[in-house]
CSV table of C-alpha atoms in Angstrom, one decimal:
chain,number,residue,atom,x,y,z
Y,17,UNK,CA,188.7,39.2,-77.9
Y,18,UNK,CA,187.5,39.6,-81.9
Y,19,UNK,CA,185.6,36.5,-83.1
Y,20,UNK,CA,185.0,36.2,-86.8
Y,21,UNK,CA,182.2,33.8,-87.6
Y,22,UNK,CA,182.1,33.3,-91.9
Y,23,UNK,CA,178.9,32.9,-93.5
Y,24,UNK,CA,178.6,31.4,-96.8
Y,25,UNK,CA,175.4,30.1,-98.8
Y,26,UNK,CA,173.5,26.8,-97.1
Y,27,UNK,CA,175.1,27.0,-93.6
Y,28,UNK,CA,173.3,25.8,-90.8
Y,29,UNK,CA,171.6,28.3,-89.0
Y,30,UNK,CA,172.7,26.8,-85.1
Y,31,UNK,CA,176.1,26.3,-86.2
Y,32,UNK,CA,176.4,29.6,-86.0
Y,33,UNK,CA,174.2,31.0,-83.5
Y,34,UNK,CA,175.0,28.8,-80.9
Y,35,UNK,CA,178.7,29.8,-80.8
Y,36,UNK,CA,177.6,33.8,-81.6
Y,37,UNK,CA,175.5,33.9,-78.9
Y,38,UNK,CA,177.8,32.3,-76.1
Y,39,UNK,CA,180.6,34.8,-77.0
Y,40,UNK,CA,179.1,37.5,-77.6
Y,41,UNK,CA,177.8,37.4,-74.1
Y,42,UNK,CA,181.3,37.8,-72.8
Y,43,UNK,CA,182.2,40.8,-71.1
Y,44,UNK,CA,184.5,42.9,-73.8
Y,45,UNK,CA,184.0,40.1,-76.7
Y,46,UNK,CA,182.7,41.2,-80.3
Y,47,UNK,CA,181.6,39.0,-82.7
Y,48,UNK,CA,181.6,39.5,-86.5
Y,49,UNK,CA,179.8,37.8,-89.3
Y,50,UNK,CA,181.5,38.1,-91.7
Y,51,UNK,CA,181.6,36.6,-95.7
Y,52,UNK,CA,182.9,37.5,-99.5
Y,53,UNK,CA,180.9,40.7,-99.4
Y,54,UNK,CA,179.1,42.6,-96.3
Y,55,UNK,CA,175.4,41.7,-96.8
Y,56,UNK,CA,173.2,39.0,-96.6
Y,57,UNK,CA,173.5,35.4,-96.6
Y,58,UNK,CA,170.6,33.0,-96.5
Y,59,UNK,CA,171.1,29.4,-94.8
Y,60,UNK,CA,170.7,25.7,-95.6
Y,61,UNK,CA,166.8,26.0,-95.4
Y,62,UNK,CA,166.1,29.0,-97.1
Y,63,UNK,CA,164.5,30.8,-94.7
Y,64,UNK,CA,166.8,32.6,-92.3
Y,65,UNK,CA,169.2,35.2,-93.7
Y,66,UNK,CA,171.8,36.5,-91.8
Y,67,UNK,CA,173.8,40.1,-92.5
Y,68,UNK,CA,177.5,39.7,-93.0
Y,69,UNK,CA,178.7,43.4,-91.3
Y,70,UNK,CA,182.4,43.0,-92.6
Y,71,UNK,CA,183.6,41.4,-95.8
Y,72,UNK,CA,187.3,39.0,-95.7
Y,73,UNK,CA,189.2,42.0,-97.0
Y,74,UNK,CA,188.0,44.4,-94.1
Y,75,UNK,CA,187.3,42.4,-90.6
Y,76,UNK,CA,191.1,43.1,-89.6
Y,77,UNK,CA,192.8,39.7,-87.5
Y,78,UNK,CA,190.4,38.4,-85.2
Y,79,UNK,CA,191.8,36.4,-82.2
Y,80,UNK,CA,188.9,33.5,-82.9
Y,81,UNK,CA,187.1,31.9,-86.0
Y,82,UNK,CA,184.1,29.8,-85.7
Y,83,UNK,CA,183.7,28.0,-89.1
Y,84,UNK,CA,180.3,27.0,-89.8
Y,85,UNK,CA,178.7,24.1,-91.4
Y,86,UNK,CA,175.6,23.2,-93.7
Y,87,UNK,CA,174.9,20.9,-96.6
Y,88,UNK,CA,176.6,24.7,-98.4
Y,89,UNK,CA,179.9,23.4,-97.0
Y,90,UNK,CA,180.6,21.0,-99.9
Y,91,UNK,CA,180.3,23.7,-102.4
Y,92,UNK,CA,182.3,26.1,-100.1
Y,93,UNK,CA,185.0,23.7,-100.0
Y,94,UNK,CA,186.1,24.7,-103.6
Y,95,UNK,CA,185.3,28.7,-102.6
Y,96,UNK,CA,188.6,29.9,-102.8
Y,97,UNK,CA,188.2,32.9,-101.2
Y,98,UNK,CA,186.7,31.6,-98.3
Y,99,UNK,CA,189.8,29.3,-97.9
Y,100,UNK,CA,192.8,32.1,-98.5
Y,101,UNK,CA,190.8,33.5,-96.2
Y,102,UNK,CA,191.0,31.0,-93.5
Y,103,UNK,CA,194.3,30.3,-94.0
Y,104,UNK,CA,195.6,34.0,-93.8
Y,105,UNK,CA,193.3,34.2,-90.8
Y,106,UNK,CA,194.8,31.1,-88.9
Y,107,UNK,CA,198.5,32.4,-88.8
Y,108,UNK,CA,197.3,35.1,-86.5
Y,109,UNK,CA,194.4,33.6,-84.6
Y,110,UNK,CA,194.4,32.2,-80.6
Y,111,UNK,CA,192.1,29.9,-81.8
Y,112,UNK,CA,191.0,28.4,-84.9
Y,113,UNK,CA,187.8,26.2,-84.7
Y,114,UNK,CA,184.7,24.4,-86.9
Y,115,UNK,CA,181.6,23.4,-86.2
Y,116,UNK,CA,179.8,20.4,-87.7
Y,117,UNK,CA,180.8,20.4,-91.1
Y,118,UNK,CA,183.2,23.0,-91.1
Y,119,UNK,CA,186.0,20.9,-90.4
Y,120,UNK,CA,185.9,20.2,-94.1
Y,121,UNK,CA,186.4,23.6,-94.7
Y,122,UNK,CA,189.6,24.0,-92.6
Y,123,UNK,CA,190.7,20.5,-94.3
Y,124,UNK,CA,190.6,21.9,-97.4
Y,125,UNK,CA,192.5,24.9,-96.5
Y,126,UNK,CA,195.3,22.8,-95.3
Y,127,UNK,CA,195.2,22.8,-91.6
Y,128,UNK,CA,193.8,19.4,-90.3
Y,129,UNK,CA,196.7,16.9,-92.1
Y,130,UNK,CA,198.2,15.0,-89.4
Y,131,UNK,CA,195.8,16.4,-86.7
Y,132,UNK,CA,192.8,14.6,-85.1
Y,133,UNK,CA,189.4,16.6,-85.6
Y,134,UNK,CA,185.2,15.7,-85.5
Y,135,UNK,CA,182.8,17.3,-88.0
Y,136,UNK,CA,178.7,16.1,-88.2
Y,137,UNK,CA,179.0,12.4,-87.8
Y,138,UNK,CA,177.3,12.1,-91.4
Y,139,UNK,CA,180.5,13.2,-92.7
Y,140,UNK,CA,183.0,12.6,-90.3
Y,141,UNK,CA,185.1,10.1,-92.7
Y,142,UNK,CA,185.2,13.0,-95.5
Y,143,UNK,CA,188.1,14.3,-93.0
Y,144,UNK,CA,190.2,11.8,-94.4
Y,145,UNK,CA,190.4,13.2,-97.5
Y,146,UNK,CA,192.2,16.2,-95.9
Y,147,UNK,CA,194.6,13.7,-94.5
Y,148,UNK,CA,193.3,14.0,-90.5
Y,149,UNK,CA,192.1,11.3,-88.0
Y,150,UNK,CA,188.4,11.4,-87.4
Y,151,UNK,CA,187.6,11.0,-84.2
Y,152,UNK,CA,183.9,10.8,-82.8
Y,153,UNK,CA,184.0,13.1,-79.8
Y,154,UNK,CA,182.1,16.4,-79.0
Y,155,UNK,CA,184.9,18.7,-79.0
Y,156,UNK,CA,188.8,17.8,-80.5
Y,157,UNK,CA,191.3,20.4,-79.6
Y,158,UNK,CA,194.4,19.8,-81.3
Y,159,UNK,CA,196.7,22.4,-80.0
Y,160,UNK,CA,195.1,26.0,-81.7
Y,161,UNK,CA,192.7,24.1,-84.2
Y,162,UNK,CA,189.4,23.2,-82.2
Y,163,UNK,CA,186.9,20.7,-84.1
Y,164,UNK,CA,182.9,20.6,-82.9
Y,165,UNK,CA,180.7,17.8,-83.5
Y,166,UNK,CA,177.1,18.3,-85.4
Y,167,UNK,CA,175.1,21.8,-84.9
Y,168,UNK,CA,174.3,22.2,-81.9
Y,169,UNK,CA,178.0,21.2,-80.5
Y,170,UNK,CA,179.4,24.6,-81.4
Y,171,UNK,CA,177.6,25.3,-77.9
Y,172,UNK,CA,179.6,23.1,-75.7
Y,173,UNK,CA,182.5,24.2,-77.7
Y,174,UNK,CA,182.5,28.1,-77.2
Y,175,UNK,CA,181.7,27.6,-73.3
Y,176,UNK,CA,185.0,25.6,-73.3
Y,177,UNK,CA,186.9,28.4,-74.9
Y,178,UNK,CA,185.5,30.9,-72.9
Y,179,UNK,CA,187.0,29.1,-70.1
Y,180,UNK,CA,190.5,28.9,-71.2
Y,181,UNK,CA,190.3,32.5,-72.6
Y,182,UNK,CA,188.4,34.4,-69.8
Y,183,UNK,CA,188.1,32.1,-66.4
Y,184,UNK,CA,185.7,29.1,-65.5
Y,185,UNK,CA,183.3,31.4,-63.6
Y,186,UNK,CA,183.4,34.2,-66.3
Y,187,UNK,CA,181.9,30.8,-68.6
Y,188,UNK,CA,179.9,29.6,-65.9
Y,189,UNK,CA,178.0,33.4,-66.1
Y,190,UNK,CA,177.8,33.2,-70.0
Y,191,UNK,CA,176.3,29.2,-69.0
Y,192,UNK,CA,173.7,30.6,-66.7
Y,193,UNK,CA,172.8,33.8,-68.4
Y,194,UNK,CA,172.0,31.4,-71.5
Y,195,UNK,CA,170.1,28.8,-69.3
Y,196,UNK,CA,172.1,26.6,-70.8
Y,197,UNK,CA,170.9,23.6,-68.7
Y,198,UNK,CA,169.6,21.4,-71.6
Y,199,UNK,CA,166.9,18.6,-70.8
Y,200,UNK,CA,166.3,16.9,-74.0
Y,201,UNK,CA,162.9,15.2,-74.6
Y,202,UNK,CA,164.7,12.2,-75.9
Y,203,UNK,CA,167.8,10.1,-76.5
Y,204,UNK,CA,168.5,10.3,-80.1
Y,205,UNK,CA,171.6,13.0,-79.8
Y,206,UNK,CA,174.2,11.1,-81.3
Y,207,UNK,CA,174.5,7.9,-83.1
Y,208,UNK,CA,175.7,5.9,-80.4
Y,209,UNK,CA,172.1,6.7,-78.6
Y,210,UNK,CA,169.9,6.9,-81.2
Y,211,UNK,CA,167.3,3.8,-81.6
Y,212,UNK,CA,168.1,2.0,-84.8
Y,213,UNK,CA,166.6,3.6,-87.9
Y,214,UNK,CA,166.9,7.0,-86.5
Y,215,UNK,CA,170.3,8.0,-88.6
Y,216,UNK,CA,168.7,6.8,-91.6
Y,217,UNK,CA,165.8,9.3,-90.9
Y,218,UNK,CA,168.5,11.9,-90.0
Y,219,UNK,CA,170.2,11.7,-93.5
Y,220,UNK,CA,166.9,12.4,-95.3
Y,221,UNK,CA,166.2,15.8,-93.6
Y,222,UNK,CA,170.2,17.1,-94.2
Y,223,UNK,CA,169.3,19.0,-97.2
H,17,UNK,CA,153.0,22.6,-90.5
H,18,UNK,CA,154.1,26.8,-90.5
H,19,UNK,CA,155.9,28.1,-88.2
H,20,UNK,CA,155.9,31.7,-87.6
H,21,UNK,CA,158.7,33.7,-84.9
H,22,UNK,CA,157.9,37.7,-84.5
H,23,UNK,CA,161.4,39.4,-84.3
H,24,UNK,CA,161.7,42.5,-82.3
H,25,UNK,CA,164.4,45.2,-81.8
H,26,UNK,CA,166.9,43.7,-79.1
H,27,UNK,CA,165.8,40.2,-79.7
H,28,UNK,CA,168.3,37.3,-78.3
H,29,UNK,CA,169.5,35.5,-81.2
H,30,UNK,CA,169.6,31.6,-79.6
H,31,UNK,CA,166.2,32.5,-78.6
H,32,UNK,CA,164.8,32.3,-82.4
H,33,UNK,CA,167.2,30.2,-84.4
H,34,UNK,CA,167.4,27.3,-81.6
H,35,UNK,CA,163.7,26.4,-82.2
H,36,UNK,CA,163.7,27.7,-85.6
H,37,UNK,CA,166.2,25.0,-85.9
H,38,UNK,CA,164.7,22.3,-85.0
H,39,UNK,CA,161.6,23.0,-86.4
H,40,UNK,CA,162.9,24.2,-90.2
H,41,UNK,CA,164.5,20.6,-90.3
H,42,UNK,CA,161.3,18.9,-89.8
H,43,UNK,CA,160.4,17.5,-93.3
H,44,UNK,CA,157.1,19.8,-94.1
H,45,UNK,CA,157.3,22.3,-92.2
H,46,UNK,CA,158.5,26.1,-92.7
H,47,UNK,CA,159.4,28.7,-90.4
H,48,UNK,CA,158.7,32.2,-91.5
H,49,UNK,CA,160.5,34.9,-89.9
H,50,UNK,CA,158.3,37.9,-89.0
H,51,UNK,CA,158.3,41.3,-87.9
H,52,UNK,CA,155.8,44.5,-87.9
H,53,UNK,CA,157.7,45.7,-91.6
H,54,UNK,CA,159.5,42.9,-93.8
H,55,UNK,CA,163.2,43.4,-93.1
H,56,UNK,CA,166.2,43.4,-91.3
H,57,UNK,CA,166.0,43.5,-86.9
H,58,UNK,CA,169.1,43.7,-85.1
H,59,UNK,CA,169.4,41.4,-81.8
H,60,UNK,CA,170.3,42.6,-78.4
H,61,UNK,CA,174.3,42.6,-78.7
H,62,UNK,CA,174.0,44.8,-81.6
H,63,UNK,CA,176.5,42.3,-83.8
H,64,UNK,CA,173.6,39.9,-85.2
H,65,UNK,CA,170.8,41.2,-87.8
H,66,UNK,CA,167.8,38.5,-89.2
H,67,UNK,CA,165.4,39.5,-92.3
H,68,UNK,CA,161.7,39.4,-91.5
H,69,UNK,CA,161.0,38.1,-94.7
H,70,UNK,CA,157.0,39.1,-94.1
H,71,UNK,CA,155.3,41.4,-91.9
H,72,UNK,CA,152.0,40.4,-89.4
H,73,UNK,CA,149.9,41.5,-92.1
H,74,UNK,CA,150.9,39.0,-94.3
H,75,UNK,CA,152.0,36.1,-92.8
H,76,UNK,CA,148.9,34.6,-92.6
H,77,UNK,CA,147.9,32.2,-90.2
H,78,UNK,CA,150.4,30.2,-88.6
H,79,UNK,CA,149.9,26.4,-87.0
H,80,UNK,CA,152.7,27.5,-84.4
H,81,UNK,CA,154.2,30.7,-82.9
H,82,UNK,CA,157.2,31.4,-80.8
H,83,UNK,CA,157.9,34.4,-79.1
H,84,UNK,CA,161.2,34.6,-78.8
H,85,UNK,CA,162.9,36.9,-75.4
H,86,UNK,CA,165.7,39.1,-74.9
H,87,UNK,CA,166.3,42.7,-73.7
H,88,UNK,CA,164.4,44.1,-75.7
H,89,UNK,CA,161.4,42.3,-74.1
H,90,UNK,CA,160.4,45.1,-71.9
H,91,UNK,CA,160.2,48.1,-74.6
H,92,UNK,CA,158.6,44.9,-76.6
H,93,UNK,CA,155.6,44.9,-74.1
H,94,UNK,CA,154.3,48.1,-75.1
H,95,UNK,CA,154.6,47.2,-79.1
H,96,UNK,CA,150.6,47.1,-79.6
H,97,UNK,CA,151.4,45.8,-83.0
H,98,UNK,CA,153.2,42.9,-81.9
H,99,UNK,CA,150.6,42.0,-79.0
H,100,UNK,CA,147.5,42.3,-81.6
H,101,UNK,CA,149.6,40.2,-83.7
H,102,UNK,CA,150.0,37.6,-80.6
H,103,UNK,CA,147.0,37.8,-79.7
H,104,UNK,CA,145.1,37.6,-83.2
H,105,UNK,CA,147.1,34.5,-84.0
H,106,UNK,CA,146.8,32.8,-81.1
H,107,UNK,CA,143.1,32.3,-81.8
H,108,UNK,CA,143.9,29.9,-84.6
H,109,UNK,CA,147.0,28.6,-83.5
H,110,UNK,CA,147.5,24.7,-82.4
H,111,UNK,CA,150.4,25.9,-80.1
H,112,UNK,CA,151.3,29.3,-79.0
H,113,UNK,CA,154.6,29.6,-77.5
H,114,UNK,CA,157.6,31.5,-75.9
H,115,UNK,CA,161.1,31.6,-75.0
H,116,UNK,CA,162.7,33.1,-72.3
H,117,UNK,CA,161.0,36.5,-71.2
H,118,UNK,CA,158.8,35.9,-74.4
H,119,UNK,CA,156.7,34.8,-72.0
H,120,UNK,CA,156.0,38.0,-70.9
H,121,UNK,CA,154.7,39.3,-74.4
H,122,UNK,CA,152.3,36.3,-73.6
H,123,UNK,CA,151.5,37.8,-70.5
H,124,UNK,CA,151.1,41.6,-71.6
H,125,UNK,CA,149.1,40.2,-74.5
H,126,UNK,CA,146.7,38.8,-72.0
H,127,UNK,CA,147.2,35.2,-72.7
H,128,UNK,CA,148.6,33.8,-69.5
H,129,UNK,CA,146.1,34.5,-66.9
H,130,UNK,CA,145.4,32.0,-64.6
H,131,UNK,CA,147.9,29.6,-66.2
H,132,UNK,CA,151.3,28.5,-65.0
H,133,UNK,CA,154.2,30.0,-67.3
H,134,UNK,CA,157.6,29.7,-66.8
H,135,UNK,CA,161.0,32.5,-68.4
H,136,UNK,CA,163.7,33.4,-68.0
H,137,UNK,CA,165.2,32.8,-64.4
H,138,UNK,CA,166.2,36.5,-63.9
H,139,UNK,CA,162.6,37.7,-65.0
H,140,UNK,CA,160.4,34.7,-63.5
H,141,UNK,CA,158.6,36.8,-60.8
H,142,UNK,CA,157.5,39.1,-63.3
H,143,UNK,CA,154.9,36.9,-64.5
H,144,UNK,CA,152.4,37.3,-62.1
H,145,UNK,CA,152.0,40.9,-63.1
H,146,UNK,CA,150.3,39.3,-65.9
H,147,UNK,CA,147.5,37.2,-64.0
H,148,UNK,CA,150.2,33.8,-64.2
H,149,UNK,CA,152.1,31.3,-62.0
H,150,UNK,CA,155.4,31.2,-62.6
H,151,UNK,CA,157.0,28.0,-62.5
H,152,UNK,CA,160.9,27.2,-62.6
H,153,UNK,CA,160.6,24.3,-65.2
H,154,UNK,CA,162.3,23.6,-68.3
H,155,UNK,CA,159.5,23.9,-70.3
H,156,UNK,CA,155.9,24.7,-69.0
H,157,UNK,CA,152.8,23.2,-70.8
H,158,UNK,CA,149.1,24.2,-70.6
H,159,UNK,CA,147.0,23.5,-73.0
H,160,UNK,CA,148.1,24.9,-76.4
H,161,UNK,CA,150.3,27.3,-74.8
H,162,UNK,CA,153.8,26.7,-74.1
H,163,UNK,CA,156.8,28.4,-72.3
H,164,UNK,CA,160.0,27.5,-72.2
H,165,UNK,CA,162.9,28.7,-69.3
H,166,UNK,CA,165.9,30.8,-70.6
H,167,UNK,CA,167.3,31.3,-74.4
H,168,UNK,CA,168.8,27.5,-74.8
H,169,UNK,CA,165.4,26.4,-73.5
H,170,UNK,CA,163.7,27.0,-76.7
H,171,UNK,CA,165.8,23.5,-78.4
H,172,UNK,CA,164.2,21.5,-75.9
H,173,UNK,CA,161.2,23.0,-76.1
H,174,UNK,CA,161.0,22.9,-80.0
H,175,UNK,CA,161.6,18.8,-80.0
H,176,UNK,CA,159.1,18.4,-77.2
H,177,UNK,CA,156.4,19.9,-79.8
H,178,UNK,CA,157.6,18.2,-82.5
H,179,UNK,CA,157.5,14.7,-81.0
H,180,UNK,CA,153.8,15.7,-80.2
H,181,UNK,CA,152.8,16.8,-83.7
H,182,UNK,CA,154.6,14.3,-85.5
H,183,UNK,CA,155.8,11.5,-83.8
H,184,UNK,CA,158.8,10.4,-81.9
H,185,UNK,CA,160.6,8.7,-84.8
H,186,UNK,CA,160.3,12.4,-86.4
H,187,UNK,CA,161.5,14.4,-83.7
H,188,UNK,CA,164.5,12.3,-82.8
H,189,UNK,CA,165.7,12.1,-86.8
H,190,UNK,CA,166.0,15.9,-86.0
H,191,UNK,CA,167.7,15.7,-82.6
H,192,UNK,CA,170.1,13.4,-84.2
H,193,UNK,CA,170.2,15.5,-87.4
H,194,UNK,CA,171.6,18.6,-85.6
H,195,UNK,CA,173.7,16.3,-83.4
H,196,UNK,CA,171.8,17.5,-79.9
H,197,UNK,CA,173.7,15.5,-77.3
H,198,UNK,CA,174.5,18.2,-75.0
H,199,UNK,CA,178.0,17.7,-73.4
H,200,UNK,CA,178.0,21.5,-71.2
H,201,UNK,CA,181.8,21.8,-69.9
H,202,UNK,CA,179.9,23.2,-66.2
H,203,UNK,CA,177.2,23.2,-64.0
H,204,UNK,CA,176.3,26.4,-64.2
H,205,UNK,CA,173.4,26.5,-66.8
H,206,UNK,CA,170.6,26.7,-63.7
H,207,UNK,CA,170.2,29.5,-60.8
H,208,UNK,CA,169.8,25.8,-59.0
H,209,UNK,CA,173.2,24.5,-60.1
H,210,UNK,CA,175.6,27.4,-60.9
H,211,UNK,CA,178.1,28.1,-57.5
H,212,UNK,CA,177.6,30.9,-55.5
H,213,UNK,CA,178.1,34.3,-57.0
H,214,UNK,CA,177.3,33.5,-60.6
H,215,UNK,CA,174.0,34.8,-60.6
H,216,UNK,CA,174.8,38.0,-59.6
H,217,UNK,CA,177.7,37.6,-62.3
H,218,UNK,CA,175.4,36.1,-65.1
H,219,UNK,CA,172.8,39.5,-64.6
H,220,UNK,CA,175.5,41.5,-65.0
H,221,UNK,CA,175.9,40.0,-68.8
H,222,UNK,CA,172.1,40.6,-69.6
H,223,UNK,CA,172.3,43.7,-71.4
């Protein structure tokens, strides 16, 4: 399997490293970052930078793309070579998924209208606008289009694709070679657990 | 607060950007990747590259390091420049960290003897060659230095600090933030937990 994971300016450094690093520990799975031009591509804080290897025009027809999110991803949603891009992209893919944020990217290339689909609960109404149903879950598969919730969901996500691709104990290796057992200090993971005044705190800090 | 995390040829990229993360979102605080030269360090599956955007020699004196693990651990612990840098640091450090078998750069360092540690589960045992105690926890604290268990390990690791240098309030603004309400699809993410056979499965995928 080919993953293509696009980087564009002000994406969220987990969004795409949570998802990279599950698949690429697959057995035969390659993952390529890839953007506008090969080269590098610095995130939403300004203080990671990550090296696209491929640009659009040469990373071929992967079989998955992981869209990424970020406070970039409003800016990104007028980029329109990052859209032809996922558009051409998505007749050919197995899978075509988002993470956080990223969902608005995929509505505005056209592929969410009529279809249910999460994104960063901070902006999970914007989906509207691209004529989809927002719908506060972790992951939303809608037949080839797979949504993720905020950041760190793109985790969760890839383990379940892994699964349907490879087998559940293929997954399960990928699980327990990442440790992936998470024990969070705290309950504040989504809004529904979070004590009052926490998402008010969580808006400030998205750049 | 600054944050400093040493990248190293073969480096495991969940390892760095989980706690880099959580701790870049944390209003005043910066994260400075680092390496022995300023520039680009390609992880262990060969498809990821981060910039080291300043080199030991000038990143001054950080609050908080995190070693981060990966294959490239064991060549790591004979990188004298890294383990000066470790251990240079450390002595004006308010924590001093690890994930995965960044531990055992602690340990070949000389910082964990005597003191329980805990890493990666595959490389646990290897900690006593260093003078420590391993321990199969999450996250091991003793006094200002702190290890965490396998790669996703570092996230909880990372909010555990930042509860403790900021506050609670703080720390879960950035769980919520980056949307850390872990959903795993399986119970595989711990030796403990996975079924029979995915061990021997999972070390198969640890390049």
């Amino acid at each position: 399997m080919h993953v293509a994971i696009p980087l564009y300016p002000r994406f969220t450094a987990l969004d795409v490293v949570g998802p990279y690093t599950v698949l690429a520990f697959a057995p035969g799975w390659t993952v390529t970052l890839v953007a506008a031009q090969a080269g590098p591509v610095t995130d939403d804080q300004g203080s990671l930078t990550l090296t696209a290897t491929a640009s659009y025009a040469d990373v071929g027809r992967p079989d998955l793309i992981v869209v990424p999110g970020g406070p970039g991803t409003l800016e990104a949603m007028s980029d329109e070579a990052l859209l032809a891009w996922i558009r051409q992209t998505h007749e050919h893919t197995r899978w075509t998924t988002s993470v956080c944020s990223g969902s608005l990217l995929l509505g505005a290339a056209g592929l969410l209208e009529g279809l249910e689909a999460t994104s960063h609960w901070a902006v999970l109404d914007m989906l509207r606008q691209a004529g989809a149903e927002p719908v506060s879950e972790r992951v939303v598969t809608q037949g080839k289009i797979v949504t993720a919730a905020g950041v760190s969901a793109g985790i969760d996500m890839a383990l379940t694709l892994l699964g349907q691709a490879t087998d559940v104990a293929t997954a399960q290796a990928v699980q327990l070679a990442i440790e992936y057992d998470p024990q969070p200090p705290f309950h504040a993971g989504s809004p529904k657990s979070a004590p009052e005044g926490t998402s008010e705190r969580a808006l400030k800090l998205i750049v």
